């Protein structure tokens, strides 16, 4: 599903954010990416959903070579990848409902279907009563779960979650992790980036550890 | 295009306009001014053009008589005219001429009371229907008519019309240049308005792209927005122009006292054309600024 070959990424003249990353994530796997702040976790995810192009190396996602992907292919690939951004990236001037609906709207899903799916997803995340709110009116934890809702509402093939529990208390963290696992059991390939050792404690999942841009 | 997409695009365009209403209002105002100048120019041009064409197409000739003409004289003139493309003839007797002058003078008609004898000549006005500009026919007719006994003088406006037509050709050229400049100005304004709204929505565009929106999906609402804005600017400009037009013709009627000044407004076809053009300018302006944005 995801293959990286000797991927390097540098921003300007600073130390590279990613150095010689090669990895394979097969379809249906659940993987953690971990490492201290600045290790390159977000950059790695960005490479995968093609928000950044590798400086060198190759990246294949769902059979597409990201080095030479065309605009049209890129957007259709992104519709198959749900992303929970570290900074949420919600639209402040659109309601919770509209934010979540966005993933479906770009696909041209009919409005009645959009309504059904969005309600279902918001209920699933316990946010049904918040659909008319605007993101700035919500707590950090609520915004984070809206971001999760937007990422999963269109049943993506791949789910990339960047610190999905960063703003959540213990109970909600556990709840959210259970949710991600449930999405995983439905067949979605899941990659969770986190610097929290708590989250990894006792897990039998594969862990990709990064340190200063290198896999360790 | 799927209907759901279309609904989304229109909704989004409307929403952008409401949310960025200040930018839009300023843009709209500037555009109205540009379109108004353009439309006013077209209106003046259309009037001048139709007027000269009218003059060129139907040449008016006035045959003045010495004193009150005898019936036989008029008959022989009419016989003479049979071979010519004359559409209408109208006889104006000395009395008629005086009456119409009185009417034109209105309150000042008293001035005429001092005159002992009616000084105005009787005349026959004829209109040559065919396009006779640049033709020797009017001159030929003039000399033939002046040979008839009882006819004093024959006048026609040919020379003057020809000169005017030359002026109109120059006006057309100036109009082309001037109109082109105004067109560019409108385009420039709309390009910048849309650019402002695009920049104020940079984050939104980025997020849309990240959740898998195609470039087209992101662009189309802006194109609709630009077209609507162009259309609105064009409509407001035409409405303002129409109000000015109404104000001018009523003013002219009041002050001169008779409506010999025939100003026409733009024909419905012309109005549609101008509205279409404004929308296209709006659309093009958006396309240009989007092109720049998406290349960055
Ligand atoms: N757009 C960018 N321009 C310049 N440098 C960048 C950019 N994005 C990331 N970097 C640099 O790349 C390095 C890795 O950043 P990245 O965001 O991937 O870290 P991270 O592991 O996600 O950290 P955190 O846990 O704090 O989110 C950092 O040194 C960062 O400064
Ligand atoms: Mg990060």
mmCIF file of C-alpha atoms in Angstrom, chain A residues 5-146:
data_model
loop_
_atom_site.group_PDB
_atom_site.id
_atom_site.type_symbol
_atom_site.label_atom_id
_atom_site.label_comp_id
_atom_site.label_asym_id
_atom_site.label_seq_id
_atom_site.Cartn_x
_atom_site.Cartn_y
_atom_site.Cartn_z
ATOM 1 C CA UNK A 5 12.640 3.984 -1.058
ATOM 2 C CA UNK A 6 15.575 5.975 0.264
ATOM 3 C CA UNK A 7 13.498 9.071 0.800
ATOM 4 C CA UNK A 8 15.312 12.270 1.724
ATOM 5 C CA UNK A 9 13.612 15.513 2.516
ATOM 6 C CA UNK A 10 15.348 18.761 3.286
ATOM 7 C CA UNK A 11 13.984 22.242 3.695
ATOM 8 C CA UNK A 12 16.544 24.706 2.470
ATOM 9 C CA UNK A 13 20.006 24.451 3.926
ATOM 10 C CA UNK A 14 19.038 23.180 7.379
ATOM 11 C CA UNK A 15 19.586 19.624 8.530
ATOM 12 C CA UNK A 16 17.350 17.341 6.468
ATOM 13 C CA UNK A 17 13.984 16.509 8.035
ATOM 14 C CA UNK A 18 14.112 12.965 6.663
ATOM 15 C CA UNK A 19 17.215 10.968 5.882
ATOM 16 C CA UNK A 20 17.216 7.735 3.884
ATOM 17 C CA UNK A 21 13.786 6.460 4.881
ATOM 18 C CA UNK A 22 12.812 3.125 3.370
ATOM 19 C CA UNK A 23 9.723 1.356 4.575
ATOM 20 C CA UNK A 24 6.756 -0.683 3.487
ATOM 21 C CA UNK A 25 3.315 -0.563 5.037
ATOM 22 C CA UNK A 26 1.143 -3.336 3.629
ATOM 23 C CA UNK A 27 -2.574 -2.971 3.143
ATOM 24 C CA UNK A 28 -4.546 -3.232 6.339
ATOM 25 C CA UNK A 29 -1.674 -2.691 8.749
ATOM 26 C CA UNK A 30 -1.744 -0.498 11.853
ATOM 27 C CA UNK A 31 1.554 1.315 12.389
ATOM 28 C CA UNK A 32 2.846 3.853 14.865
ATOM 29 C CA UNK A 33 5.404 6.485 13.906
ATOM 30 C CA UNK A 34 7.125 7.856 16.923
ATOM 31 C CA UNK A 35 10.017 10.046 17.951
ATOM 32 C CA UNK A 36 10.729 13.275 19.792
ATOM 33 C CA UNK A 37 9.507 16.629 18.626
ATOM 34 C CA UNK A 38 11.189 17.631 15.395
ATOM 35 C CA UNK A 39 12.096 14.043 14.503
ATOM 36 C CA UNK A 40 10.259 14.233 11.193
ATOM 37 C CA UNK A 41 6.972 12.445 11.928
ATOM 38 C CA UNK A 42 4.756 15.089 10.342
ATOM 39 C CA UNK A 43 7.114 15.382 7.405
ATOM 40 C CA UNK A 44 6.887 11.645 6.827
ATOM 41 C CA UNK A 45 3.092 11.767 6.773
ATOM 42 C CA UNK A 46 3.220 14.776 4.456
ATOM 43 C CA UNK A 47 5.307 12.791 2.018
ATOM 44 C CA UNK A 48 2.704 10.030 2.071
ATOM 45 C CA UNK A 49 -0.264 12.258 1.225
ATOM 46 C CA UNK A 50 1.885 14.273 -1.097
ATOM 47 C CA UNK A 51 1.790 17.632 0.631
ATOM 48 C CA UNK A 52 5.570 17.542 0.255
ATOM 49 C CA UNK A 53 7.624 15.924 -2.459
ATOM 50 C CA UNK A 54 10.752 13.967 -1.437
ATOM 51 C CA UNK A 55 13.979 15.797 -2.242
ATOM 52 C CA UNK A 56 15.259 12.449 -3.493
ATOM 53 C CA UNK A 57 14.145 8.842 -3.365
ATOM 54 C CA UNK A 58 10.851 7.317 -4.390
ATOM 55 C CA UNK A 59 7.436 7.016 -2.845
ATOM 56 C CA UNK A 60 4.624 4.734 -3.941
ATOM 57 C CA UNK A 61 1.156 4.998 -2.452
ATOM 58 C CA UNK A 62 -1.691 2.777 -3.627
ATOM 59 C CA UNK A 63 0.310 2.013 -6.740
ATOM 60 C CA UNK A 64 1.023 5.653 -7.621
ATOM 61 C CA UNK A 65 4.492 7.033 -7.971
ATOM 62 C CA UNK A 66 4.281 10.263 -6.015
ATOM 63 C CA UNK A 67 7.347 11.691 -7.713
ATOM 64 C CA UNK A 68 5.498 12.133 -10.963
ATOM 65 C CA UNK A 69 1.839 12.183 -10.060
ATOM 66 C CA UNK A 70 -0.487 14.413 -12.087
ATOM 67 C CA UNK A 71 -2.879 16.899 -10.562
ATOM 68 C CA UNK A 72 -5.988 14.868 -11.306
ATOM 69 C CA UNK A 73 -4.512 11.674 -9.912
ATOM 70 C CA UNK A 74 -3.310 13.507 -6.850
ATOM 71 C CA UNK A 75 -6.767 14.676 -5.864
ATOM 72 C CA UNK A 76 -8.305 11.279 -6.452
ATOM 73 C CA UNK A 77 -5.536 9.696 -4.361
ATOM 74 C CA UNK A 78 -6.136 12.157 -1.546
ATOM 75 C CA UNK A 79 -9.803 11.234 -1.482
ATOM 76 C CA UNK A 80 -8.686 7.743 -0.572
ATOM 77 C CA UNK A 81 -6.452 9.013 2.232
ATOM 78 C CA UNK A 82 -8.015 10.463 5.364
ATOM 79 C CA UNK A 83 -5.718 12.786 7.293
ATOM 80 C CA UNK A 84 -6.065 14.018 10.860
ATOM 81 C CA UNK A 85 -3.769 17.026 10.868
ATOM 82 C CA UNK A 86 -1.720 17.907 13.889
ATOM 83 C CA UNK A 87 -3.118 21.442 13.674
ATOM 84 C CA UNK A 88 -6.583 20.127 12.624
ATOM 85 C CA UNK A 89 -6.886 22.416 9.580
ATOM 86 C CA UNK A 90 -10.577 23.041 10.112
ATOM 87 C CA UNK A 91 -12.264 25.908 8.277
ATOM 88 C CA UNK A 92 -13.150 28.473 10.922
ATOM 89 C CA UNK A 93 -15.974 30.033 8.939
ATOM 90 C CA UNK A 94 -17.789 26.800 8.248
ATOM 91 C CA UNK A 95 -19.831 24.847 10.733
ATOM 92 C CA UNK A 96 -18.805 21.504 12.132
ATOM 93 C CA UNK A 97 -21.268 19.859 9.779
ATOM 94 C CA UNK A 98 -19.832 21.637 6.755
ATOM 95 C CA UNK A 99 -16.263 20.875 7.780
ATOM 96 C CA UNK A 100 -16.973 17.189 8.005
ATOM 97 C CA UNK A 101 -19.058 17.278 4.816
ATOM 98 C CA UNK A 102 -16.114 18.719 2.892
ATOM 99 C CA UNK A 103 -14.506 15.308 2.315
ATOM 100 C CA UNK A 104 -17.721 14.102 0.703
ATOM 101 C CA UNK A 105 -18.467 17.297 -1.182
ATOM 102 C CA UNK A 106 -15.199 17.174 -3.115
ATOM 103 C CA UNK A 107 -16.286 13.711 -4.299
ATOM 104 C CA UNK A 108 -19.650 14.917 -5.549
ATOM 105 C CA UNK A 109 -21.701 12.831 -3.122
ATOM 106 C CA UNK A 110 -25.391 13.815 -3.250
ATOM 107 C CA UNK A 111 -26.566 16.081 -0.389
ATOM 108 C CA UNK A 112 -28.960 13.557 1.169
ATOM 109 C CA UNK A 113 -26.147 11.035 1.345
ATOM 110 C CA UNK A 114 -23.793 13.667 2.776
ATOM 111 C CA UNK A 115 -26.292 14.486 5.501
ATOM 112 C CA UNK A 116 -26.724 10.855 6.425
ATOM 113 C CA UNK A 117 -23.012 10.091 6.525
ATOM 114 C CA UNK A 118 -22.032 13.213 8.437
ATOM 115 C CA UNK A 119 -24.711 12.687 11.079
ATOM 116 C CA UNK A 120 -23.695 9.080 11.439
ATOM 117 C CA UNK A 121 -20.015 9.967 11.866
ATOM 118 C CA UNK A 122 -20.656 12.801 14.306
ATOM 119 C CA UNK A 123 -22.863 10.560 16.400
ATOM 120 C CA UNK A 124 -20.178 7.896 16.323
ATOM 121 C CA UNK A 125 -17.713 10.407 17.782
ATOM 122 C CA UNK A 126 -20.207 11.755 20.291
ATOM 123 C CA UNK A 127 -20.373 15.164 18.669
ATOM 124 C CA UNK A 128 -23.917 15.085 17.311
ATOM 125 C CA UNK A 129 -24.979 18.131 19.321
ATOM 126 C CA UNK A 130 -22.105 20.243 17.956
ATOM 127 C CA UNK A 131 -22.898 20.155 14.253
ATOM 128 C CA UNK A 132 -24.074 23.771 14.059
ATOM 129 C CA UNK A 133 -21.060 25.197 15.884
ATOM 130 C CA UNK A 134 -18.069 26.878 14.314
ATOM 131 C CA UNK A 135 -14.658 25.384 15.156
ATOM 132 C CA UNK A 136 -13.443 28.409 17.175
ATOM 133 C CA UNK A 137 -16.411 27.861 19.502
ATOM 134 C CA UNK A 138 -15.172 24.381 20.394
ATOM 135 C CA UNK A 139 -12.540 23.107 22.810
ATOM 136 C CA UNK A 140 -9.232 21.770 21.491
ATOM 137 C CA UNK A 141 -10.315 18.195 22.136
ATOM 138 C CA UNK A 142 -13.605 18.714 20.323
ATOM 139 C CA UNK A 143 -11.828 20.260 17.351
ATOM 140 C CA UNK A 144 -9.490 17.299 17.252
ATOM 141 C CA UNK A 145 -12.387 14.890 17.074
ATOM 142 C CA UNK A 146 -14.019 16.976 14.318
#
